[in-house]
Coordinates of C-alpha atoms and ligand atoms in Angstrom, one line a residue:
Chain A
M710 CA -10.4 -2.9 -50.0
C711 CA -7.5 -1.4 -48.1
F712 CA -8.8 -3.4 -45.2
T713 CA -8.3 -6.7 -47.1
T714 CA -4.9 -6.4 -48.6
N715 CA -2.8 -4.5 -46.1
F716 CA -4.7 -4.7 -42.9
W717 CA -2.5 -6.8 -40.8
P718 CA 0.9 -5.3 -41.5
F719 CA -0.5 -1.8 -40.9
L720 CA -2.3 -2.9 -37.8
V721 CA 1.0 -4.2 -36.4
Q722 CA 2.8 -1.1 -37.3
G723 CA 0.0 0.9 -35.8
L724 CA 0.2 -0.9 -32.5
A725 CA 4.0 -0.5 -32.4
D726 CA 3.6 3.3 -32.9
G727 CA 0.8 3.3 -30.5
F728 CA 2.9 1.8 -27.7
L729 CA 5.4 4.6 -28.2
Y730 CA 2.7 7.2 -28.1
A731 CA 1.3 5.6 -24.9
L732 CA 4.7 5.8 -23.2
I733 CA 5.0 9.5 -24.0
A734 CA 1.4 10.3 -23.4
L735 CA 1.7 9.0 -19.8
G736 CA 4.2 11.8 -19.1
Y737 CA 1.6 14.4 -20.2
T738 CA -1.2 12.8 -18.4
L739 CA 0.6 12.2 -15.1
V740 CA 1.8 15.8 -14.9
Y741 CA -1.5 17.1 -16.0
G742 CA -3.1 15.0 -13.1
V743 CA -1.0 16.7 -10.4
L744 CA -0.6 20.2 -11.8
Q745 CA -3.4 20.7 -14.4
L746 CA -0.6 21.8 -16.7
I747 CA 0.4 20.5 -20.1
N748 CA 4.2 20.1 -20.0
F749 CA 4.9 21.3 -23.5
A750 CA 8.6 20.6 -22.9
H751 CA 7.9 16.9 -22.7
S752 CA 9.0 16.5 -26.4
E753 CA 12.5 17.5 -25.3
V754 CA 12.4 15.0 -22.4
F755 CA 11.8 12.4 -25.1
M756 CA 14.6 13.7 -27.2
S757 CA 17.0 13.8 -24.3
G758 CA 16.3 10.1 -23.6
G759 CA 17.1 9.4 -27.2
F760 CA 20.4 11.1 -27.1
A761 CA 21.3 9.6 -23.7
S762 CA 20.8 6.1 -25.0
Y763 CA 22.7 7.0 -28.2
F764 CA 25.8 8.1 -26.3
V765 CA 25.8 5.1 -24.0
L766 CA 25.2 2.5 -26.7
E767 CA 27.7 4.3 -29.1
A768 CA 30.3 3.9 -26.4
L769 CA 29.4 0.3 -25.5
I770 CA 28.6 -1.2 -28.9
G771 CA 30.5 0.9 -31.3
T772 CA 30.8 -1.1 -34.5
S773 CA 30.3 -4.5 -33.0
Q774 CA 27.2 -6.6 -33.9
P775 CA 25.8 -8.0 -30.7
H776 CA 23.5 -11.0 -30.7
G777 CA 21.9 -13.4 -28.3
M778 CA 21.9 -12.4 -24.6
A779 CA 24.2 -9.5 -25.4
S780 CA 21.4 -8.0 -27.4
V781 CA 19.0 -8.3 -24.6
G782 CA 21.5 -6.7 -22.3
Y783 CA 22.1 -3.8 -24.7
V784 CA 18.4 -3.2 -25.1
A785 CA 18.0 -3.1 -21.3
I786 CA 21.0 -0.6 -21.1
G787 CA 19.4 1.5 -23.9
I788 CA 16.1 1.6 -22.0
G789 CA 17.9 2.4 -18.8
A790 CA 20.0 5.2 -20.4
G791 CA 17.1 6.7 -22.1
A792 CA 15.0 6.6 -19.0
F793 CA 17.7 8.2 -16.9
G794 CA 18.3 11.0 -19.5
G795 CA 14.6 11.7 -19.7
A796 CA 14.1 11.6 -16.0
L797 CA 17.0 13.9 -15.4
V798 CA 15.8 16.5 -17.9
A799 CA 12.2 16.3 -16.6
F800 CA 13.4 16.7 -13.0
L801 CA 15.5 19.8 -13.9
L802 CA 12.7 21.2 -16.0
E803 CA 10.3 21.1 -13.1
R804 CA 12.8 22.7 -10.7
V805 CA 13.8 25.5 -13.1
A806 CA 10.8 26.2 -15.2
Y807 CA 7.8 25.4 -13.0
R808 CA 8.5 25.3 -9.3
P809 CA 9.6 29.0 -9.0
L810 CA 6.3 29.9 -10.8
R811 CA 4.3 27.8 -8.4
R812 CA 5.9 29.4 -5.4
R813 CA 4.8 32.8 -6.7
N814 CA 1.3 31.7 -7.6
A815 CA 1.9 32.7 -11.2
P816 CA -1.0 32.7 -13.6
R817 CA -1.6 29.8 -15.8
L818 CA -0.3 31.5 -18.9
A819 CA 3.1 32.0 -17.3
F820 CA 3.5 28.2 -17.0
L821 CA 2.6 27.7 -20.6
I822 CA 5.2 30.3 -21.7
S823 CA 7.8 28.9 -19.3
A824 CA 7.1 25.4 -20.8
I825 CA 7.6 26.7 -24.4
G826 CA 10.7 28.6 -23.3
G827 CA 12.2 25.5 -21.6
S828 CA 11.3 23.4 -24.6
Y829 CA 13.1 25.8 -27.1
F830 CA 16.1 26.1 -24.8
I831 CA 16.7 22.3 -24.7
Y832 CA 15.9 21.9 -28.3
N833 CA 18.3 24.5 -29.5
L834 CA 21.0 23.4 -27.0
A835 CA 20.8 19.9 -28.3
G836 CA 20.9 21.1 -31.9
K837 CA 24.0 23.1 -31.2
E838 CA 25.8 20.5 -29.1
F839 CA 24.9 17.3 -31.0
G840 CA 24.8 18.6 -34.6
R841 CA 21.9 19.1 -36.9
N842 CA 21.9 15.7 -38.5
A843 CA 20.3 12.5 -37.2
L844 CA 22.6 10.1 -35.5
E845 CA 22.1 6.4 -35.8
I846 CA 22.0 4.4 -32.6
P847 CA 24.2 1.3 -33.1
A848 CA 21.9 -1.7 -33.4
P849 CA 21.7 -3.7 -30.2
F850 CA 20.3 -6.6 -32.1
L851 CA 20.0 -7.8 -35.7
N852 CA 16.7 -6.6 -37.0
G853 CA 14.8 -8.9 -39.3
P854 CA 11.6 -10.9 -39.6
A855 CA 10.8 -12.5 -36.2
F856 CA 7.6 -14.4 -37.2
T857 CA 4.5 -14.0 -39.3
L858 CA 1.0 -13.3 -38.1
F859 CA -1.9 -13.6 -40.5
G860 CA 0.5 -13.2 -43.3
A861 CA 2.1 -10.1 -41.8
T862 CA 5.8 -10.3 -41.1
I863 CA 6.6 -9.0 -37.7
Q864 CA 10.0 -7.5 -37.4
T865 CA 12.2 -8.0 -34.4
D866 CA 12.2 -4.3 -33.5
Y867 CA 8.3 -4.3 -33.2
V868 CA 8.6 -7.2 -30.8
V869 CA 11.2 -5.3 -28.7
V870 CA 9.1 -2.1 -28.6
A871 CA 6.0 -4.0 -27.7
I872 CA 7.6 -6.0 -24.9
C873 CA 9.4 -3.1 -23.4
A874 CA 6.4 -0.8 -23.6
I875 CA 4.0 -3.3 -22.2
A876 CA 6.3 -4.1 -19.3
M877 CA 6.7 -0.4 -18.4
L878 CA 3.0 0.4 -18.8
I879 CA 2.1 -2.4 -16.4
I880 CA 4.7 -1.3 -13.9
V881 CA 3.5 2.3 -13.9
D882 CA -0.2 1.2 -13.6
R883 CA 0.7 -0.9 -10.6
V884 CA 2.9 1.7 -9.0
V885 CA 0.2 4.3 -9.3
A886 CA -2.5 1.9 -8.0
M887 CA -0.7 0.3 -5.1
T888 CA 2.3 2.0 -3.8
R889 CA 2.5 4.8 -1.3
L890 CA 4.1 7.0 -4.0
G891 CA 1.1 6.2 -6.3
K892 CA -1.4 7.1 -3.6
G893 CA 0.4 10.4 -3.0
I894 CA 0.2 11.1 -6.7
R895 CA -3.5 10.3 -6.9
A896 CA -4.2 12.3 -3.7
V897 CA -2.5 15.4 -5.1
A898 CA -4.3 15.0 -8.4
Q899 CA -7.7 14.7 -6.6
D900 CA -7.2 17.4 -3.9
A901 CA -3.7 18.7 -3.4
E902 CA -4.5 20.8 -0.3
T903 CA -6.2 18.0 1.5
A904 CA -3.3 15.7 0.5
S905 CA -1.0 18.0 2.3
L906 CA -3.2 17.8 5.4
M907 CA -2.6 14.0 5.2
G908 CA 1.1 14.6 5.3
V909 CA 1.9 14.5 1.6
N910 CA 4.7 16.8 0.6
I911 CA 3.1 18.2 -2.6
N912 CA 6.4 19.5 -4.1
R913 CA 8.0 16.2 -3.7
V914 CA 5.1 14.3 -5.3
I915 CA 5.2 16.7 -8.2
S916 CA 8.9 16.2 -8.6
Q917 CA 8.4 12.4 -8.5
T918 CA 5.6 12.6 -11.1
F919 CA 7.9 14.5 -13.5
V920 CA 10.5 11.9 -12.9
I921 CA 8.2 9.0 -13.7
G922 CA 7.0 10.8 -16.8
G923 CA 10.6 11.4 -17.8
L924 CA 11.6 7.7 -17.3
L925 CA 8.8 6.6 -19.6
G926 CA 9.3 9.4 -22.2
G927 CA 13.1 8.9 -22.2
A928 CA 12.8 5.2 -22.7
A929 CA 10.4 5.9 -25.5
G930 CA 13.1 8.2 -27.0
F931 CA 15.4 5.2 -27.1
L932 CA 12.8 2.9 -28.7
F933 CA 12.0 5.5 -31.3
G934 CA 15.6 6.2 -31.9
L935 CA 16.3 2.5 -32.7
N936 CA 14.2 2.9 -35.8
F937 CA 14.7 6.5 -36.8
G938 CA 17.9 7.6 -35.2
V939 CA 18.2 10.5 -32.8
A940 CA 18.1 14.2 -33.7
Y941 CA 17.4 17.4 -31.9
T942 CA 14.1 17.7 -33.9
M943 CA 13.0 14.1 -33.1
G944 CA 10.6 15.1 -30.3
F945 CA 8.3 17.4 -32.1
T946 CA 5.9 15.2 -34.0
P947 CA 5.8 12.1 -31.8
A948 CA 5.2 14.2 -28.7
L949 CA 2.5 16.2 -30.4
K950 CA 0.8 12.9 -31.3
A951 CA 1.3 11.5 -27.9
F952 CA -0.4 14.7 -26.6
T953 CA -3.2 14.0 -29.0
A954 CA -3.4 10.4 -27.7
A955 CA -3.6 11.7 -24.1
V956 CA -6.4 14.0 -25.0
L957 CA -8.1 11.3 -27.0
G958 CA -8.1 8.9 -24.1
G959 CA -8.9 11.6 -21.5
I960 CA -6.1 13.8 -20.2
G961 CA -5.2 12.9 -16.6
N962 CA -6.4 9.4 -17.1
I963 CA -3.6 6.8 -17.1
R964 CA -5.4 4.0 -18.9
G965 CA -6.9 6.6 -21.2
A966 CA -3.4 7.5 -22.3
V967 CA -2.7 3.9 -23.2
L968 CA -5.9 3.5 -25.0
G969 CA -5.5 6.8 -26.8
G970 CA -2.0 5.9 -27.9
L971 CA -2.9 2.6 -29.3
L972 CA -6.0 3.9 -31.1
L973 CA -4.1 6.8 -32.6
G974 CA -1.3 4.6 -33.8
V975 CA -3.7 2.2 -35.4
I976 CA -6.0 4.8 -37.0
E977 CA -3.0 6.7 -38.3
N978 CA -1.4 3.7 -40.0
L979 CA -4.7 2.4 -41.4
S980 CA -5.1 5.8 -43.0
V981 CA -1.8 5.3 -44.7
T982 CA -3.0 2.2 -46.4
C983 CA -6.5 3.4 -47.0
I984 CA -6.0 7.0 -48.0
G985 CA -2.3 7.6 -48.5
A986 CA 0.9 8.1 -46.6
N987 CA 0.8 11.8 -46.9
W988 CA -2.5 11.9 -45.1
R989 CA -1.1 10.4 -42.0
D990 CA -0.4 13.5 -39.9
V991 CA -3.5 15.2 -41.2
V992 CA -5.6 12.3 -39.9
A993 CA -3.8 12.3 -36.6
F994 CA -4.3 16.0 -35.9
G995 CA -7.8 15.9 -37.4
I996 CA -8.6 13.5 -34.6
L997 CA -7.2 15.9 -32.0
V998 CA -9.5 18.7 -33.3
A999 CA -12.4 16.3 -33.6
V1000 CA -12.0 15.1 -30.0
L1001 CA -11.7 18.6 -28.7
L1002 CA -14.9 19.6 -30.5
V1003 CA -17.0 16.5 -29.8
R1004 CA -15.8 15.2 -26.5
P1005 CA -13.2 17.4 -24.8
T1006 CA -12.8 15.1 -21.9
G1007 CA -11.7 12.2 -24.1
I1008 CA -13.0 8.7 -24.3
L1009 CA -12.5 7.7 -20.7
G1010 CA -12.9 11.1 -19.2
E1011 CA -10.7 13.4 -17.2
R1012 CA -9.6 11.7 -14.0
L1013 CA -6.4 10.2 -12.7
G1014 CA -6.5 6.5 -12.7
R1015 CA -8.3 4.7 -9.9
S1016 CA -6.7 1.8 -8.1
A1017 CA -8.5 -1.0 -9.9
Chain B
M1124 CA 0.4 21.6 32.7
T1125 CA 1.1 23.1 29.4
P1126 CA -1.9 23.3 27.1
V1127 CA -1.9 21.1 24.0
L1128 CA -2.6 24.0 21.8
E1129 CA -2.3 27.7 22.3
L1130 CA -2.8 30.6 19.9
V1131 CA -1.1 33.8 21.0
D1132 CA -2.2 37.1 19.4
L1133 CA -2.6 35.4 16.0
E1134 CA -3.1 37.7 13.1
V1135 CA -3.8 36.4 9.6
R1136 CA -4.4 38.5 6.4
Y1137 CA -5.5 37.7 2.9
G1138 CA -3.4 40.2 1.0
S1139 CA -3.9 43.3 3.0
V1140 CA -7.3 42.3 4.3
P1141 CA -7.2 41.1 7.9
A1142 CA -9.1 37.9 8.6
L1143 CA -7.9 37.3 12.1
R1144 CA -7.1 40.4 14.2
G1145 CA -5.0 39.0 16.9
I1146 CA -6.8 36.1 18.5
S1147 CA -5.7 34.1 21.6
L1148 CA -7.1 30.8 22.7
V1149 CA -6.1 27.8 24.8
V1150 CA -7.0 24.2 24.4
E1151 CA -6.1 22.0 27.4
R1152 CA -5.4 18.3 27.1
G1153 CA -8.6 16.2 27.1
E1154 CA -11.0 19.1 26.5
I1155 CA -13.5 19.7 23.8
V1156 CA -13.3 23.4 23.0
T1157 CA -15.7 24.9 20.4
L1158 CA -15.1 28.0 18.3
L1159 CA -18.3 29.7 17.2
G1160 CA -19.1 32.5 14.9
A1161 CA -21.2 33.6 11.9
N1162 CA -20.2 33.2 8.3
G1163 CA -17.0 34.8 7.5
A1164 CA -16.0 35.3 11.2
G1165 CA -12.6 33.6 10.6
K1166 CA -13.2 30.1 12.0
T1167 CA -11.9 28.2 9.0
T1168 CA -9.0 30.6 8.7
T1169 CA -8.1 29.8 12.3
L1170 CA -8.0 26.1 11.7
R1171 CA -6.2 26.4 8.4
T1172 CA -3.5 28.5 9.9
I1173 CA -2.9 26.1 12.7
S1174 CA -2.5 23.3 10.1
G1175 CA 0.0 25.3 8.1
L1176 CA -2.2 25.9 5.1
H1177 CA -1.9 29.7 5.7
R1178 CA 0.9 31.6 7.2
A1179 CA 0.3 33.8 10.2
H1180 CA 1.0 37.5 9.7
S1181 CA 2.1 37.7 13.3
G1182 CA 1.5 35.9 16.6
R1183 CA 2.3 32.4 17.7
I1184 CA 0.9 28.9 17.4
V1185 CA 2.2 26.7 20.2
F1186 CA 1.6 23.0 20.1
N1187 CA 2.8 20.9 23.0
G1188 CA 5.1 23.7 24.0
R1189 CA 6.6 24.1 20.6
S1190 CA 6.1 27.0 18.1
I1191 CA 4.8 25.6 14.9
E1192 CA 3.7 28.7 12.9
A1193 CA 6.6 28.1 10.4
L1194 CA 5.9 24.4 9.9
A1195 CA 4.7 23.2 6.5
A1196 CA 1.2 21.6 6.4
H1197 CA 2.6 18.2 5.6
D1198 CA 4.7 18.3 8.7
V1199 CA 2.0 19.7 11.0
V1200 CA 0.1 16.4 10.7
G1201 CA 3.2 14.5 11.6
I1202 CA 3.5 16.1 15.0
G1203 CA 0.0 15.3 16.0
V1204 CA -2.6 17.7 14.6
G1205 CA -5.5 16.0 12.7
H1206 CA -7.6 18.3 10.5
V1207 CA -11.1 17.4 9.3
P1208 CA -11.6 20.2 6.7
E1209 CA -14.7 22.2 6.0
G1210 CA -16.7 20.4 3.4
R1211 CA -15.1 17.0 4.2
R1212 CA -12.8 16.9 1.2
I1213 CA -12.9 13.2 0.7
F1214 CA -10.7 11.9 -2.1
P1215 CA -13.6 11.1 -4.4
R1216 CA -11.9 8.5 -6.6
M1217 CA -10.2 6.6 -3.8
S1218 CA -12.0 3.8 -2.0
V1219 CA -13.0 4.3 1.7
L1220 CA -10.1 2.1 2.6
E1221 CA -7.6 4.2 0.6
N1222 CA -9.0 7.4 2.0
L1223 CA -8.3 6.0 5.5
E1224 CA -4.8 4.8 4.4
M1225 CA -4.2 8.4 3.3
G1226 CA -4.8 9.5 6.8
A1227 CA -1.9 7.3 7.9
Y1228 CA 0.4 8.6 5.1
R1229 CA 3.0 9.8 7.5
R1230 CA 3.1 6.6 9.6
R1231 CA 4.8 3.3 8.7
G1232 CA 3.8 -0.1 9.7
E1233 CA 0.6 -2.1 10.2
L1234 CA -2.7 -0.3 10.0
K1235 CA -5.0 -3.2 10.8
D1236 CA -5.7 -2.2 14.4
D1237 CA -6.3 1.4 13.5
L1238 CA -8.7 0.4 10.7
E1239 CA -10.5 -1.9 13.1
R1240 CA -10.9 0.9 15.6
I1241 CA -12.3 3.2 12.9
F1242 CA -14.7 0.6 11.7
Q1243 CA -15.8 0.1 15.3
L1244 CA -16.6 3.9 15.6
F1245 CA -18.2 4.0 12.2
P1246 CA -19.5 0.5 11.2
V1247 CA -20.9 1.9 7.9
L1248 CA -17.4 2.6 6.7
G1249 CA -16.5 -1.0 7.2
E1250 CA -19.4 -2.1 5.1
R1251 CA -18.4 0.3 2.4
R1252 CA -14.7 -0.1 2.5
R1253 CA -14.4 -0.9 -1.2
Q1254 CA -16.7 1.9 -2.4
D1255 CA -15.4 5.1 -3.9
G1256 CA -15.3 8.0 -1.4
G1257 CA -17.2 10.2 -3.8
T1258 CA -20.2 7.9 -3.9
L1259 CA -20.8 8.1 -0.1
S1260 CA -23.7 10.1 1.4
G1261 CA -22.9 13.4 3.1
G1262 CA -23.0 11.9 6.5
E1263 CA -20.9 8.9 5.5
Q1264 CA -18.4 11.3 4.0
Q1265 CA -18.2 13.2 7.2
M1266 CA -17.6 10.0 9.1
L1267 CA -14.9 9.1 6.7
A1268 CA -13.3 12.5 7.0
I1269 CA -13.2 12.1 10.8
G1270 CA -11.9 8.5 10.5
R1271 CA -9.3 9.6 8.1
A1272 CA -7.9 12.2 10.4
M1273 CA -8.0 9.8 13.3
M1274 CA -5.7 7.5 11.3
S1275 CA -2.8 9.8 12.0
H1276 CA -3.1 9.3 15.8
P1277 CA -3.6 13.0 16.4
D1278 CA -3.2 14.6 19.8
V1279 CA -5.6 17.3 18.7
L1280 CA -8.4 16.9 16.2
L1281 CA -9.5 20.1 14.4
L1282 CA -13.1 19.7 13.2
D1283 CA -14.5 22.3 10.8
E1284 CA -18.3 22.4 10.8
P1285 CA -18.9 18.6 10.9
S1286 CA -22.6 19.2 11.1
M1287 CA -22.8 21.2 7.9
G1288 CA -25.6 20.1 5.6
L1289 CA -26.5 17.0 7.6
A1290 CA -29.9 15.8 9.0
P1291 CA -30.4 16.4 12.8
L1292 CA -30.2 12.7 13.5
V1293 CA -26.9 12.3 11.7
V1294 CA -25.5 15.4 13.5
K1295 CA -26.5 13.8 16.8
A1296 CA -24.7 10.6 15.9
I1297 CA -21.6 12.4 14.8
F1298 CA -21.5 14.6 17.9
S1299 CA -21.8 11.5 20.1
I1300 CA -18.8 9.9 18.2
I1301 CA -16.8 13.1 18.8
D1302 CA -17.5 12.7 22.5
Q1303 CA -16.4 9.1 22.2
I1304 CA -13.1 10.2 20.5
R1305 CA -12.4 12.6 23.3
A1306 CA -13.1 9.9 25.9
D1307 CA -10.5 7.8 24.1
G1308 CA -7.9 10.5 24.7
T1309 CA -8.0 12.9 21.8
T1310 CA -8.3 16.6 22.5
I1311 CA -10.8 18.4 20.2
L1312 CA -11.2 21.9 18.8
L1313 CA -14.6 22.0 17.2
V1314 CA -15.6 24.8 14.8
E1315 CA -19.4 25.2 14.5
Q1316 CA -22.2 27.4 13.5
N1317 CA -24.6 25.0 15.1
A1318 CA -23.9 26.8 18.4
T1319 CA -26.5 25.1 20.8
Q1320 CA -25.4 21.6 20.0
A1321 CA -21.7 22.5 20.0
L1322 CA -22.0 24.1 23.4
Q1323 CA -23.9 21.1 24.8
L1324 CA -21.0 18.9 23.7
A1325 CA -18.1 21.2 24.5
D1326 CA -16.5 22.1 27.8
R1327 CA -15.6 25.6 26.8
G1328 CA -16.2 27.9 23.9
Y1329 CA -14.9 31.0 22.2
V1330 CA -17.0 33.3 20.0
L1331 CA -15.4 34.8 17.0
E1332 CA -16.7 38.0 15.3
N1333 CA -15.0 39.7 12.4
G1334 CA -11.7 38.1 13.2
E1335 CA -11.8 38.9 16.9
I1336 CA -12.8 36.8 19.9
V1337 CA -15.6 38.6 21.6
M1338 CA -16.5 36.2 24.3
S1339 CA -15.1 33.0 25.9
G1340 CA -15.9 30.8 28.8
P1341 CA -17.5 27.6 30.0
S1342 CA -20.2 26.4 27.7
E1343 CA -23.0 27.0 30.1
E1344 CA -21.9 30.6 30.5
I1345 CA -22.0 31.2 26.8
L1346 CA -25.3 29.4 26.4
G1347 CA -26.7 31.7 29.1
D1348 CA -25.4 34.9 27.6
Q1349 CA -28.3 37.1 26.3
R1350 CA -26.2 38.8 23.5
I1351 CA -24.9 35.5 22.3
R1352 CA -28.3 33.9 22.4
A1353 CA -29.6 36.7 20.2
A1354 CA -26.8 36.5 17.7
Y1355 CA -26.0 32.8 17.4
L1356 CA -28.7 30.7 19.0
G1357 CA -31.5 31.8 16.8
E1358 CA -33.5 33.7 19.3
G1359 CA -35.0 37.2 18.8
A1360 CA -32.9 40.1 19.8
A1361 CA -33.1 40.8 23.5
S1362 CA -34.7 44.1 24.1
Ligands
ATP2416 N1 -8.6 32.5 0.3 C1 -9.1 33.7 0.7 N2 -8.8 34.8 0.1 C2 -9.3 36.0 0.5 N3 -10.1 36.1 1.5 C3 -10.5 35.0 2.2 C4 -10.0 33.7 1.8 N4 -10.5 32.8 2.6 C5 -11.3 33.5 3.5 N5 -11.3 34.8 3.2 C6 -12.0 35.8 4.0 O1 -11.6 35.7 5.4 C7 -12.7 35.9 6.2 C8 -12.9 34.7 7.1 O2 -13.2 33.5 6.4 P1 -13.4 32.1 7.0 O3 -13.5 31.1 5.9 O4 -12.3 31.9 8.0 O5 -14.8 32.2 7.8 P2 -15.6 31.2 8.5 O6 -15.8 31.7 9.9 O7 -15.0 29.8 8.4 O8 -17.0 31.2 7.7 P3 -18.0 30.1 7.4 O9 -18.8 29.8 8.6 O10 -18.8 30.7 6.3 O11 -17.2 28.9 7.0 C9 -13.9 36.1 5.3 O12 -14.2 37.5 5.2 C10 -13.5 35.6 4.0 O13 -14.1 36.2 2.9
MG2417 MG1 -15.6 28.1 7.5

């Protein structure tokens, strides 16, 4: 009966969450594709994007209350600032925490430890510099009911999240499928050594892959921050769920990450109405364990997106 | 005339284990030269070192008069070395067309004429251009690997055992295309275990044993050598 009374509002909420998971999950999946490495510091890439957008919008909006076209502009600026912050941190992380290990042919475990170290470093640095309390991003638009769908009221911020996320997901899908950069990424993911025989600079492609993941993750940090504010701890849970989403869809698989994100967001929110709000994270991570046990390669399997 | 490719006293090690113990060889423009040897002799290592996938311990690799032993793999292809790797190494989840485009990764501009030329050499690739590389047969994959390397307009094409695992008829077809590619102006260094056929195609050959060149000369000479016949051409040991 949870499916009759509250289905639509929770479905909408689930999709909104799912789009955010998808944006973050792409960062895991793209990097996994080229390096067979889970970038466990991606949570802090997300957080950095949140803070970058906070500082820029705080300076630009302050206490004013933008509306109309100004709102659209500020959302775009927030996305841009978040994406830039995320990309910068992702780029530096690759340079400092991963590339030196690659050059030395370090064992897999070293990368994992380096990732955790990098993650804790950024996390604690942000906590020390930006304070321990959540900061509220000044609202770029007036939130409120935008329209109703099957009796569910859709808030403006859901619409904003959905539009921004869909646009970014489509762009990334096309970039990977059609551009020279995308072909380089797919070639390195499928056979790095042979890619280098074709003239692909592997290190450059890896760097670019981190940057793309950082752009998406950072922008997601902004969209998340719109709702919940930004804090040095903000990355932990959403990133872990996005990782779950990536595994659910098939790690290394671009469309799988999107599918996994949306599925996880929806299931998790329906569990809130069907079982109870405090079951939400239990269900989410229960799914992670179940997927790993039953189908470790995820729904769509482990492969970096094809062109089509 | 300077040779297109010259290896001078090239030494390569894996860790402290030597794989090439100072080999020298020359490939002149327009030649087909074959490098023969048993499993583990060091043939693949030689090609991979030329392409920059391994670093030489000592010695020189001279390409068109220029030392290239310090060049990164992704730059070696840019100066005119095409490499068809052992085992073909097709990108399995890219289409035939995308695989060919990858071969031209370092080049800008229109690829239409190049693609047409490849499809002329290998009509089957044209028919299957939209198919995933991983779904091609072994012979088709070998053709794709050669076509892909040709897309970079190489001066020298390095071929690592193109006959591996293929039916005799397919091998014959591929060897005749290699001959065609040479006739069109690309110099070829062909690594093979299939010594008889390779020597019938090549102008000259080198025989590698345990990382050392033990014999070299015109193909007929190697074909006629008793010791080589016994070791590599599948004949009983000469008594
Ligand atoms: N990555 C590696 N690490 C350590 N040793 C290696 C490596 N690659 C090759 N070797 C060794 O170097 C020697 C030469 O190998 P290589 O692959 O060049 O032989 P090959 O002549 O191509 O043989 P095949 O005909 O079987 O392909 C062999 O003894 C091999 O075991
Ligand atoms: Mg070999």
